[in-house]
């Protein structure tokens, strides 16, 4: 097994590896994305490398931070996203043709429909369907439900008003504004790997139909309007259009369309190997925005994601011939532990098979002597740490990359199942040279 030196960069990276810093930054703040890094991370990379990149690749767009920040800096960025919600979010933030005048016209028409709705249509569900899913609203055989009736009617009012927006770009923008208030008006909160019910969800004050409207309109007045005006000024100096370089689909197949030797920098953060299914975490957005309409579509989306969770049965998979991974799998095979899910071992194997495929493609698409900044975190299962950063480094070396550094960014808490033996897990930024 190769011995790797881990350099401690936590004093530099600790705060900038979290999206928190973007919560009050123009455009980035349109939707509170938990899993991303901040724009400062992108800036730190551009300051560090000794060339100005012309064509950056971001294989996992997420909320679009990388491509958006590079667009502001007039740098081309090709990005991929498999989640229809994340793809919509990225595209709305990357669209660079908004104008205050058009926005205000759209907003005035939207408001007129919304304000008059409760008088005109008393039963909104006759014109706007309830989102797909068994637990969306209260029914006799349910103990818990996602939305109270009043809140859902307010959401359906907004959807109905959005349906009259003719310009697709503004229609999508309003959908993302709606998405940004969904958790607040629901009975749920994002709890690490899943959605959980708020502690006092049954007794807390219910959002009335009008309250939901007002929450959305307040966000538009206090956040979106100013950002559109700011964006108008920024766009005067922006010549790059990363909106049209954002591709919808599974990066494992989409990357095959990227030409050889066409990329001079890769910045990305793939899903971590923490059995977190992003389809679950963003289920409300997917359902309410009609991005998923039945269980078949849900299953299909899960199959197209990197194998970092156990929601899909992967079948018996081959083991990648990488020393640190083989050592880990050998250790856990000798343990007598009850698995919380029998597909865990195959998920681990599948994850690194996916990473291996990506690095094979990275080698093909990259120009020589250029850099990759790869943000990952280690994991723990069966009370044994998986050194994800080291395994990925070994994979990259096999494909001909030079490992510059494994940088410790910060410590993440391990899951409650593992915390007895492993308190913290390292989050890293790995730097490679092609």
CSV table of C-alpha atoms in Angstrom, one decimal:
chain,number,residue,atom,x,y,z
A,1,UNK,CA,0.0,0.0,0.0
A,2,UNK,CA,1.3,3.4,-0.9
A,3,UNK,CA,2.1,5.8,1.9
A,4,UNK,CA,0.5,9.2,1.5
A,5,UNK,CA,1.4,12.4,3.3
A,6,UNK,CA,-1.7,14.4,4.3
A,7,UNK,CA,-1.1,18.2,4.4
A,8,UNK,CA,-3.2,20.1,6.8
A,9,UNK,CA,-5.0,23.0,4.9
A,10,UNK,CA,-7.8,23.3,7.4
A,11,UNK,CA,-6.9,26.9,8.3
A,12,UNK,CA,-7.3,27.8,4.6
A,13,UNK,CA,-10.2,25.5,3.6
A,14,UNK,CA,-12.3,25.1,6.7
A,15,UNK,CA,-14.8,27.9,6.1
A,16,UNK,CA,-14.6,28.0,2.3
A,17,UNK,CA,-15.6,24.3,1.8
A,18,UNK,CA,-19.1,25.1,2.9
A,19,UNK,CA,-21.9,26.7,1.0
A,20,UNK,CA,-22.7,28.9,4.1
A,21,UNK,CA,-20.6,31.7,2.8
A,22,UNK,CA,-22.7,31.9,-0.3
A,23,UNK,CA,-26.0,32.3,1.6
A,24,UNK,CA,-25.9,36.1,1.2
A,25,UNK,CA,-24.0,36.3,-2.2
A,26,UNK,CA,-25.9,37.5,-5.3
A,27,UNK,CA,-27.3,34.7,-7.4
A,28,UNK,CA,-25.7,32.0,-5.3
A,29,UNK,CA,-28.2,32.8,-2.5
A,30,UNK,CA,-31.3,32.0,-4.7
A,31,UNK,CA,-31.5,28.5,-3.2
A,32,UNK,CA,-29.9,27.4,0.1
A,33,UNK,CA,-27.8,24.4,-1.1
A,34,UNK,CA,-26.3,22.5,1.8
A,35,UNK,CA,-23.8,20.2,0.1
A,36,UNK,CA,-21.8,22.7,-1.9
A,37,UNK,CA,-18.6,24.7,-1.4
A,38,UNK,CA,-18.4,28.5,-1.6
A,39,UNK,CA,-17.2,30.7,-4.5
A,40,UNK,CA,-14.1,31.4,-2.4
A,41,UNK,CA,-12.9,27.9,-3.1
A,42,UNK,CA,-13.0,28.5,-6.8
A,43,UNK,CA,-11.1,31.8,-6.3
A,44,UNK,CA,-8.4,30.1,-4.2
A,45,UNK,CA,-7.8,27.6,-7.1
A,46,UNK,CA,-7.5,30.3,-9.7
A,47,UNK,CA,-5.1,32.3,-7.6
A,48,UNK,CA,-3.0,29.2,-7.0
A,49,UNK,CA,-2.5,27.8,-10.5
A,50,UNK,CA,0.1,29.4,-12.7
A,51,UNK,CA,-2.1,29.8,-15.8
A,52,UNK,CA,-5.5,31.2,-16.8
A,53,UNK,CA,-7.7,28.3,-17.7
A,54,UNK,CA,-9.7,28.4,-21.0
A,55,UNK,CA,-11.9,25.3,-20.7
A,56,UNK,CA,-12.8,24.0,-17.2
A,57,UNK,CA,-14.7,20.8,-16.6
A,58,UNK,CA,-17.2,20.3,-13.7
A,59,UNK,CA,-18.5,16.7,-13.8
A,60,UNK,CA,-21.0,17.3,-10.9
A,61,UNK,CA,-22.7,20.6,-11.3
A,62,UNK,CA,-24.8,20.5,-8.1
A,63,UNK,CA,-26.1,24.0,-7.5
A,64,UNK,CA,-23.8,25.4,-10.3
A,65,UNK,CA,-21.3,27.3,-8.1
A,66,UNK,CA,-18.2,26.3,-10.2
A,67,UNK,CA,-19.7,27.2,-13.6
A,68,UNK,CA,-21.3,30.4,-12.3
A,69,UNK,CA,-18.2,31.8,-10.6
A,70,UNK,CA,-16.2,31.0,-13.7
A,71,UNK,CA,-18.8,32.7,-15.9
A,72,UNK,CA,-18.4,35.9,-13.9
A,73,UNK,CA,-14.6,35.6,-14.5
A,74,UNK,CA,-15.1,35.0,-18.3
A,75,UNK,CA,-13.9,31.4,-18.2
A,76,UNK,CA,-15.6,28.6,-20.1
A,77,UNK,CA,-16.9,25.7,-18.0
A,78,UNK,CA,-18.6,22.6,-19.3
A,79,UNK,CA,-20.7,21.0,-16.5
A,80,UNK,CA,-22.9,17.9,-16.1
A,81,UNK,CA,-25.8,17.2,-13.8
A,82,UNK,CA,-28.0,14.1,-13.5
A,83,UNK,CA,-30.7,15.4,-11.0
A,84,UNK,CA,-33.5,17.3,-12.9
A,85,UNK,CA,-33.8,19.6,-9.9
A,86,UNK,CA,-30.1,20.4,-9.6
A,87,UNK,CA,-29.9,20.9,-13.4
A,88,UNK,CA,-32.8,23.3,-13.3
A,89,UNK,CA,-31.2,25.2,-10.4
A,90,UNK,CA,-27.8,25.4,-12.2
A,91,UNK,CA,-29.4,26.5,-15.4
A,92,UNK,CA,-31.5,29.3,-13.7
A,93,UNK,CA,-28.4,30.7,-12.0
A,94,UNK,CA,-26.3,30.4,-15.2
A,95,UNK,CA,-28.9,32.1,-17.5
A,96,UNK,CA,-27.4,35.4,-18.4
A,97,UNK,CA,-30.1,37.3,-20.2
A,98,UNK,CA,-32.3,38.5,-17.4
A,99,UNK,CA,-33.4,42.1,-17.4
A,100,UNK,CA,-35.0,44.1,-14.6
A,101,UNK,CA,-37.6,45.5,-17.0
A,102,UNK,CA,-38.8,42.1,-18.2
A,103,UNK,CA,-38.6,40.6,-14.7
A,104,UNK,CA,-40.8,43.4,-13.3
A,105,UNK,CA,-43.4,42.9,-16.1
A,106,UNK,CA,-43.5,39.2,-15.5
A,107,UNK,CA,-43.8,39.8,-11.7
A,108,UNK,CA,-46.7,42.2,-12.1
A,109,UNK,CA,-48.7,39.7,-14.2
A,110,UNK,CA,-47.8,36.9,-11.8
A,111,UNK,CA,-48.9,39.0,-8.7
A,112,UNK,CA,-52.2,39.9,-10.4
A,113,UNK,CA,-53.1,36.2,-10.9
A,114,UNK,CA,-51.9,35.2,-7.5
A,115,UNK,CA,-53.7,37.9,-5.5
A,116,UNK,CA,-57.0,37.3,-7.3
A,117,UNK,CA,-56.8,33.5,-7.1
A,118,UNK,CA,-58.5,32.6,-3.9
A,119,UNK,CA,-61.6,34.7,-5.0
A,120,UNK,CA,-61.6,33.2,-8.6
A,121,UNK,CA,-60.7,29.6,-7.8
A,122,UNK,CA,-61.8,28.4,-4.3
A,123,UNK,CA,-60.7,24.8,-5.0
A,124,UNK,CA,-57.2,25.1,-6.5
A,125,UNK,CA,-56.9,21.3,-6.7
A,126,UNK,CA,-59.5,21.3,-9.5
A,127,UNK,CA,-57.0,23.1,-11.8
A,128,UNK,CA,-53.6,22.2,-10.3
A,129,UNK,CA,-52.9,18.6,-9.4
A,130,UNK,CA,-51.4,17.4,-6.1
A,131,UNK,CA,-47.8,16.3,-6.5
A,132,UNK,CA,-47.1,12.6,-6.8
A,133,UNK,CA,-46.4,10.6,-3.7
A,134,UNK,CA,-48.3,8.7,-0.9
A,135,UNK,CA,-47.2,11.0,1.9
A,136,UNK,CA,-47.6,14.5,0.3
A,137,UNK,CA,-50.9,15.4,2.0
A,138,UNK,CA,-53.0,14.2,4.9
A,139,UNK,CA,-55.1,11.1,4.4
A,140,UNK,CA,-57.0,8.8,6.8
A,141,UNK,CA,-54.4,6.0,6.8
A,142,UNK,CA,-51.4,8.3,7.4
A,143,UNK,CA,-49.8,9.3,10.7
A,144,UNK,CA,-47.4,11.8,9.0
A,145,UNK,CA,-47.7,14.0,5.9
A,146,UNK,CA,-45.3,16.4,4.1
A,147,UNK,CA,-47.7,19.5,3.8
A,148,UNK,CA,-50.7,20.7,5.7
A,149,UNK,CA,-53.7,21.3,3.4
A,150,UNK,CA,-53.5,25.1,3.6
A,151,UNK,CA,-49.8,25.2,2.9
A,152,UNK,CA,-50.2,22.9,-0.1
A,153,UNK,CA,-53.0,25.0,-1.5
A,154,UNK,CA,-50.8,28.1,-1.3
A,155,UNK,CA,-48.1,26.2,-3.2
A,156,UNK,CA,-50.6,25.1,-5.8
A,157,UNK,CA,-51.8,28.7,-6.2
A,158,UNK,CA,-48.1,29.7,-7.0
A,159,UNK,CA,-47.7,26.8,-9.4
A,160,UNK,CA,-50.9,27.8,-11.2
A,161,UNK,CA,-49.7,31.5,-11.5
A,162,UNK,CA,-46.3,30.3,-12.7
A,163,UNK,CA,-48.0,28.3,-15.5
A,164,UNK,CA,-49.0,31.6,-17.2
A,165,UNK,CA,-45.4,32.9,-17.5
A,166,UNK,CA,-44.7,32.5,-21.2
A,167,UNK,CA,-40.9,33.1,-21.2
A,168,UNK,CA,-39.3,29.8,-20.2
A,169,UNK,CA,-36.3,31.4,-18.5
A,170,UNK,CA,-38.5,33.5,-16.1
A,171,UNK,CA,-40.9,30.5,-15.6
A,172,UNK,CA,-37.9,28.4,-14.5
A,173,UNK,CA,-36.6,31.3,-12.2
A,174,UNK,CA,-40.0,31.4,-10.5
A,175,UNK,CA,-40.0,27.6,-10.0
A,176,UNK,CA,-36.6,27.9,-8.2
A,177,UNK,CA,-38.0,30.7,-6.0
A,178,UNK,CA,-40.9,28.4,-5.1
A,179,UNK,CA,-38.4,25.6,-4.4
A,180,UNK,CA,-36.5,27.8,-2.0
A,181,UNK,CA,-39.5,28.2,0.3
A,182,UNK,CA,-40.8,24.6,0.2
A,183,UNK,CA,-39.0,23.2,3.3
A,184,UNK,CA,-40.1,26.2,5.3
A,185,UNK,CA,-43.8,25.7,4.6
A,186,UNK,CA,-43.6,21.9,4.9
A,187,UNK,CA,-43.6,19.7,8.0
A,188,UNK,CA,-40.0,18.5,7.1
A,189,UNK,CA,-36.4,19.5,7.5
A,190,UNK,CA,-33.2,18.3,5.9
A,191,UNK,CA,-31.6,16.0,8.3
A,192,UNK,CA,-28.2,14.8,7.0
A,193,UNK,CA,-29.0,11.9,4.7
A,194,UNK,CA,-32.8,12.3,4.6
A,195,UNK,CA,-35.8,14.4,5.2
A,196,UNK,CA,-37.2,14.2,8.8
A,197,UNK,CA,-40.3,15.6,10.5
A,198,UNK,CA,-39.9,18.9,12.4
A,199,UNK,CA,-40.1,18.2,16.2
A,200,UNK,CA,-43.3,20.2,16.7
A,201,UNK,CA,-44.7,19.7,13.2
A,202,UNK,CA,-48.2,18.8,14.5
A,203,UNK,CA,-48.6,21.7,16.9
A,204,UNK,CA,-46.6,24.5,15.2
A,205,UNK,CA,-48.5,27.3,13.5
A,206,UNK,CA,-49.7,26.3,10.0
A,207,UNK,CA,-48.8,28.4,7.0
A,208,UNK,CA,-52.1,29.6,5.6
A,209,UNK,CA,-52.7,29.8,1.9
A,210,UNK,CA,-52.0,33.6,1.9
A,211,UNK,CA,-48.9,33.2,4.1
A,212,UNK,CA,-47.2,31.0,1.5
A,213,UNK,CA,-47.9,33.6,-1.2
A,214,UNK,CA,-46.5,36.3,1.0
A,215,UNK,CA,-43.3,34.3,1.9
A,216,UNK,CA,-42.6,33.9,-1.8
A,217,UNK,CA,-43.3,37.5,-2.7
A,218,UNK,CA,-41.1,38.7,0.2
A,219,UNK,CA,-38.2,36.6,-1.1
A,220,UNK,CA,-38.7,38.1,-4.6
A,221,UNK,CA,-38.8,41.7,-3.2
A,222,UNK,CA,-35.9,41.3,-0.7
A,223,UNK,CA,-33.5,39.0,-2.7
A,224,UNK,CA,-34.3,38.3,-6.3
A,225,UNK,CA,-35.2,41.8,-7.5
A,226,UNK,CA,-31.9,43.3,-6.3
A,227,UNK,CA,-29.9,40.3,-7.7
A,228,UNK,CA,-31.5,40.7,-11.2
A,229,UNK,CA,-30.4,44.4,-11.1
A,230,UNK,CA,-26.9,43.5,-10.0
A,231,UNK,CA,-26.7,40.8,-12.6
A,232,UNK,CA,-27.7,43.2,-15.3
A,233,UNK,CA,-24.6,45.3,-14.5
A,234,UNK,CA,-22.2,42.3,-14.2
A,235,UNK,CA,-23.4,40.9,-17.6
A,236,UNK,CA,-22.2,44.0,-19.4
A,237,UNK,CA,-18.6,42.6,-18.9
A,238,UNK,CA,-19.4,38.9,-19.2
A,239,UNK,CA,-18.7,37.4,-22.6
A,240,UNK,CA,-18.8,33.7,-21.6
A,241,UNK,CA,-22.0,31.6,-21.6
A,242,UNK,CA,-21.7,28.6,-19.4
A,243,UNK,CA,-25.5,28.2,-19.5
A,244,UNK,CA,-25.2,26.5,-22.9
A,245,UNK,CA,-22.3,24.3,-21.6
A,246,UNK,CA,-24.4,22.8,-18.9
A,247,UNK,CA,-25.6,19.3,-19.9
A,248,UNK,CA,-28.4,17.2,-18.4
A,249,UNK,CA,-27.6,13.5,-17.8
A,250,UNK,CA,-25.4,10.9,-16.2
A,251,UNK,CA,-21.8,12.1,-16.3
A,252,UNK,CA,-20.5,8.5,-16.6
A,253,UNK,CA,-21.9,8.4,-20.2
A,254,UNK,CA,-22.1,12.2,-21.0
A,255,UNK,CA,-18.4,12.6,-20.5
A,256,UNK,CA,-17.7,10.4,-23.5
A,257,UNK,CA,-18.8,13.3,-25.6
A,258,UNK,CA,-16.1,15.6,-24.3
A,259,UNK,CA,-13.3,15.9,-27.0
A,260,UNK,CA,-9.8,14.6,-26.3
A,261,UNK,CA,-7.3,17.1,-24.8
A,262,UNK,CA,-9.9,19.8,-24.6
A,263,UNK,CA,-9.9,20.5,-20.8
A,264,UNK,CA,-7.2,22.5,-18.9
A,265,UNK,CA,-8.7,22.4,-15.4
A,266,UNK,CA,-11.1,20.1,-13.5
A,267,UNK,CA,-12.8,21.4,-10.3
A,268,UNK,CA,-15.4,19.1,-8.7
A,269,UNK,CA,-16.9,17.5,-5.7
A,270,UNK,CA,-18.6,14.2,-6.5
A,271,UNK,CA,-21.2,12.6,-4.2
A,272,UNK,CA,-19.4,11.4,-1.1
A,273,UNK,CA,-19.4,7.7,-0.3
A,274,UNK,CA,-21.8,8.2,2.6
A,275,UNK,CA,-24.9,6.4,1.4
A,276,UNK,CA,-26.6,9.8,0.9
A,277,UNK,CA,-29.2,9.6,-1.8
A,278,UNK,CA,-29.6,13.1,-3.2
A,279,UNK,CA,-32.9,12.0,-4.8
A,280,UNK,CA,-34.3,11.5,-1.2
A,281,UNK,CA,-32.9,14.7,0.2
A,282,UNK,CA,-34.4,16.8,-2.6
A,283,UNK,CA,-37.6,14.8,-2.9
A,284,UNK,CA,-39.9,17.7,-2.1
A,285,UNK,CA,-38.5,19.9,-4.9
A,286,UNK,CA,-38.5,17.0,-7.4
A,287,UNK,CA,-42.2,16.2,-6.7
A,288,UNK,CA,-43.6,19.8,-6.3
A,289,UNK,CA,-41.9,21.0,-9.5
A,290,UNK,CA,-43.2,17.9,-11.4
A,291,UNK,CA,-39.7,16.8,-12.2
A,292,UNK,CA,-40.6,13.3,-11.0
A,293,UNK,CA,-44.2,12.1,-11.5
A,294,UNK,CA,-44.2,8.4,-10.7
A,295,UNK,CA,-42.1,5.6,-9.1
A,296,UNK,CA,-40.7,4.5,-12.4
A,297,UNK,CA,-39.1,8.0,-13.0
A,298,UNK,CA,-37.8,7.9,-9.4
A,299,UNK,CA,-36.2,4.5,-9.9
A,300,UNK,CA,-34.7,5.5,-13.3
A,301,UNK,CA,-33.1,8.7,-11.7
A,302,UNK,CA,-31.6,6.7,-8.9
A,303,UNK,CA,-30.0,4.2,-11.4
A,304,UNK,CA,-28.4,7.1,-13.3
A,305,UNK,CA,-26.6,8.4,-10.2
A,306,UNK,CA,-23.1,7.6,-9.1
A,307,UNK,CA,-23.1,4.5,-6.9
A,308,UNK,CA,-22.8,6.3,-3.5
A,309,UNK,CA,-26.0,5.0,-1.9
A,310,UNK,CA,-27.9,1.7,-1.4
A,311,UNK,CA,-31.3,2.7,-2.8
A,312,UNK,CA,-30.4,0.8,-6.0
A,313,UNK,CA,-29.5,-2.9,-6.0
A,314,UNK,CA,-26.1,-3.1,-7.8
A,315,UNK,CA,-25.8,-6.8,-7.9
A,316,UNK,CA,-22.5,-8.6,-7.4
A,317,UNK,CA,-19.7,-6.3,-8.5
A,318,UNK,CA,-16.0,-6.8,-9.2
A,319,UNK,CA,-13.4,-5.4,-6.8
A,320,UNK,CA,-11.1,-2.8,-8.3
A,321,UNK,CA,-7.5,-3.8,-8.0
A,322,UNK,CA,-6.3,-0.9,-5.8
A,323,UNK,CA,-4.3,-1.8,-2.6
A,324,UNK,CA,-6.0,0.5,0.0
A,325,UNK,CA,-9.5,-0.6,-1.2
A,326,UNK,CA,-8.5,-4.3,-1.3
A,327,UNK,CA,-7.1,-4.0,2.2
A,328,UNK,CA,-10.3,-2.4,3.5
A,329,UNK,CA,-12.6,-5.0,1.9
A,330,UNK,CA,-10.4,-7.8,3.2
A,331,UNK,CA,-10.6,-6.4,6.8
A,332,UNK,CA,-14.4,-6.1,6.8
A,333,UNK,CA,-14.9,-9.5,5.2
A,334,UNK,CA,-13.2,-11.0,8.2
A,335,UNK,CA,-15.5,-9.2,10.6
A,336,UNK,CA,-18.6,-10.7,12.1
A,337,UNK,CA,-20.9,-7.7,11.8
A,338,UNK,CA,-24.6,-7.3,11.1
A,339,UNK,CA,-25.0,-5.1,8.0
A,340,UNK,CA,-27.8,-2.5,8.2
A,341,UNK,CA,-28.0,-3.1,4.4
A,342,UNK,CA,-26.7,-6.1,2.5
A,343,UNK,CA,-25.8,-4.0,-0.5
A,344,UNK,CA,-23.2,-1.9,1.3
A,345,UNK,CA,-20.2,-3.8,0.1
A,346,UNK,CA,-21.4,-3.6,-3.5
A,347,UNK,CA,-22.1,0.1,-3.1
A,348,UNK,CA,-18.5,0.6,-2.0
A,349,UNK,CA,-17.2,-1.5,-4.9
A,350,UNK,CA,-19.5,0.3,-7.4
A,351,UNK,CA,-18.4,3.8,-6.1
A,352,UNK,CA,-14.8,3.2,-6.9
A,353,UNK,CA,-15.6,1.5,-10.2
A,354,UNK,CA,-17.4,4.8,-11.1
A,355,UNK,CA,-14.4,6.8,-9.9
A,356,UNK,CA,-12.0,4.6,-11.9
A,357,UNK,CA,-14.1,5.2,-15.1
A,358,UNK,CA,-14.1,9.0,-14.5
A,359,UNK,CA,-10.4,9.2,-14.1
A,360,UNK,CA,-9.9,7.1,-17.2
A,361,UNK,CA,-12.0,9.8,-19.0
A,362,UNK,CA,-10.2,12.7,-17.2
A,363,UNK,CA,-6.9,11.4,-18.6
A,364,UNK,CA,-8.4,11.4,-22.1
A,365,UNK,CA,-10.0,14.8,-22.1
A,366,UNK,CA,-7.2,16.7,-20.3
A,367,UNK,CA,-4.3,18.6,-21.8
A,368,UNK,CA,-1.0,17.6,-20.3
A,369,UNK,CA,0.5,19.5,-17.4
A,370,UNK,CA,-2.9,20.7,-16.1
A,371,UNK,CA,-4.6,20.4,-12.7
A,372,UNK,CA,-7.5,18.6,-11.1
A,373,UNK,CA,-9.0,19.8,-7.7
A,374,UNK,CA,-11.0,16.9,-6.4
A,375,UNK,CA,-13.0,17.4,-3.1
A,376,UNK,CA,-14.0,14.2,-1.3
A,377,UNK,CA,-14.5,12.9,2.2
A,378,UNK,CA,-13.6,9.7,3.9
A,379,UNK,CA,-16.3,7.3,5.1
A,380,UNK,CA,-16.7,4.6,7.7
A,381,UNK,CA,-18.6,1.4,7.6
A,382,UNK,CA,-18.3,-1.7,9.9
A,383,UNK,CA,-16.3,0.5,12.3
A,384,UNK,CA,-13.5,0.8,9.8
A,385,UNK,CA,-12.5,4.0,8.0
A,386,UNK,CA,-12.5,4.0,4.2
A,387,UNK,CA,-9.7,6.3,3.2
A,388,UNK,CA,-11.5,7.5,0.1
A,389,UNK,CA,-9.0,10.3,-0.6
A,390,UNK,CA,-6.1,7.7,-0.7
A,391,UNK,CA,-8.0,5.2,-2.8
A,392,UNK,CA,-8.9,7.9,-5.4
A,393,UNK,CA,-5.3,9.0,-5.4
A,394,UNK,CA,-4.2,5.4,-6.2
A,395,UNK,CA,-6.8,5.2,-9.0
A,396,UNK,CA,-5.6,8.5,-10.5
A,397,UNK,CA,-1.9,7.4,-10.3
A,398,UNK,CA,-2.9,4.2,-12.2
A,399,UNK,CA,-4.3,6.4,-15.0
A,400,UNK,CA,-1.1,8.4,-15.3
A,401,UNK,CA,-1.9,11.4,-13.1
A,402,UNK,CA,0.7,12.9,-10.7
A,403,UNK,CA,-0.5,13.3,-7.2
A,404,UNK,CA,0.6,16.8,-6.0
A,405,UNK,CA,-1.1,16.8,-2.6
A,406,UNK,CA,-3.8,15.4,-0.4
A,407,UNK,CA,-5.0,18.3,1.6
A,408,UNK,CA,-7.0,18.0,4.8
A,409,UNK,CA,-9.8,20.5,4.5
A,410,UNK,CA,-11.7,19.9,7.7
A,411,UNK,CA,-13.1,17.1,10.0
A,412,UNK,CA,-16.6,15.9,9.5
A,413,UNK,CA,-18.5,14.0,12.2
A,414,UNK,CA,-19.0,10.3,11.5
A,415,UNK,CA,-22.4,8.8,11.6
A,416,UNK,CA,-24.0,7.7,14.9
A,417,UNK,CA,-23.4,4.0,14.0
A,418,UNK,CA,-19.7,4.6,13.7
A,419,UNK,CA,-19.1,7.3,16.2
A,420,UNK,CA,-18.2,4.8,19.0
A,421,UNK,CA,-14.9,3.9,17.2
A,422,UNK,CA,-14.4,6.7,14.7
A,423,UNK,CA,-15.2,10.2,15.9
A,424,UNK,CA,-14.2,12.3,12.8
A,425,UNK,CA,-13.7,11.7,9.1
A,426,UNK,CA,-11.4,13.7,7.0
A,427,UNK,CA,-12.7,15.9,4.2
A,428,UNK,CA,-10.0,16.5,1.6
A,429,UNK,CA,-9.1,18.4,-1.5
A,430,UNK,CA,-6.8,16.2,-3.7
A,431,UNK,CA,-4.7,18.0,-6.3
A,432,UNK,CA,-3.5,16.1,-9.3
A,433,UNK,CA,-1.5,17.1,-12.4
A,434,UNK,CA,-2.2,15.5,-15.8
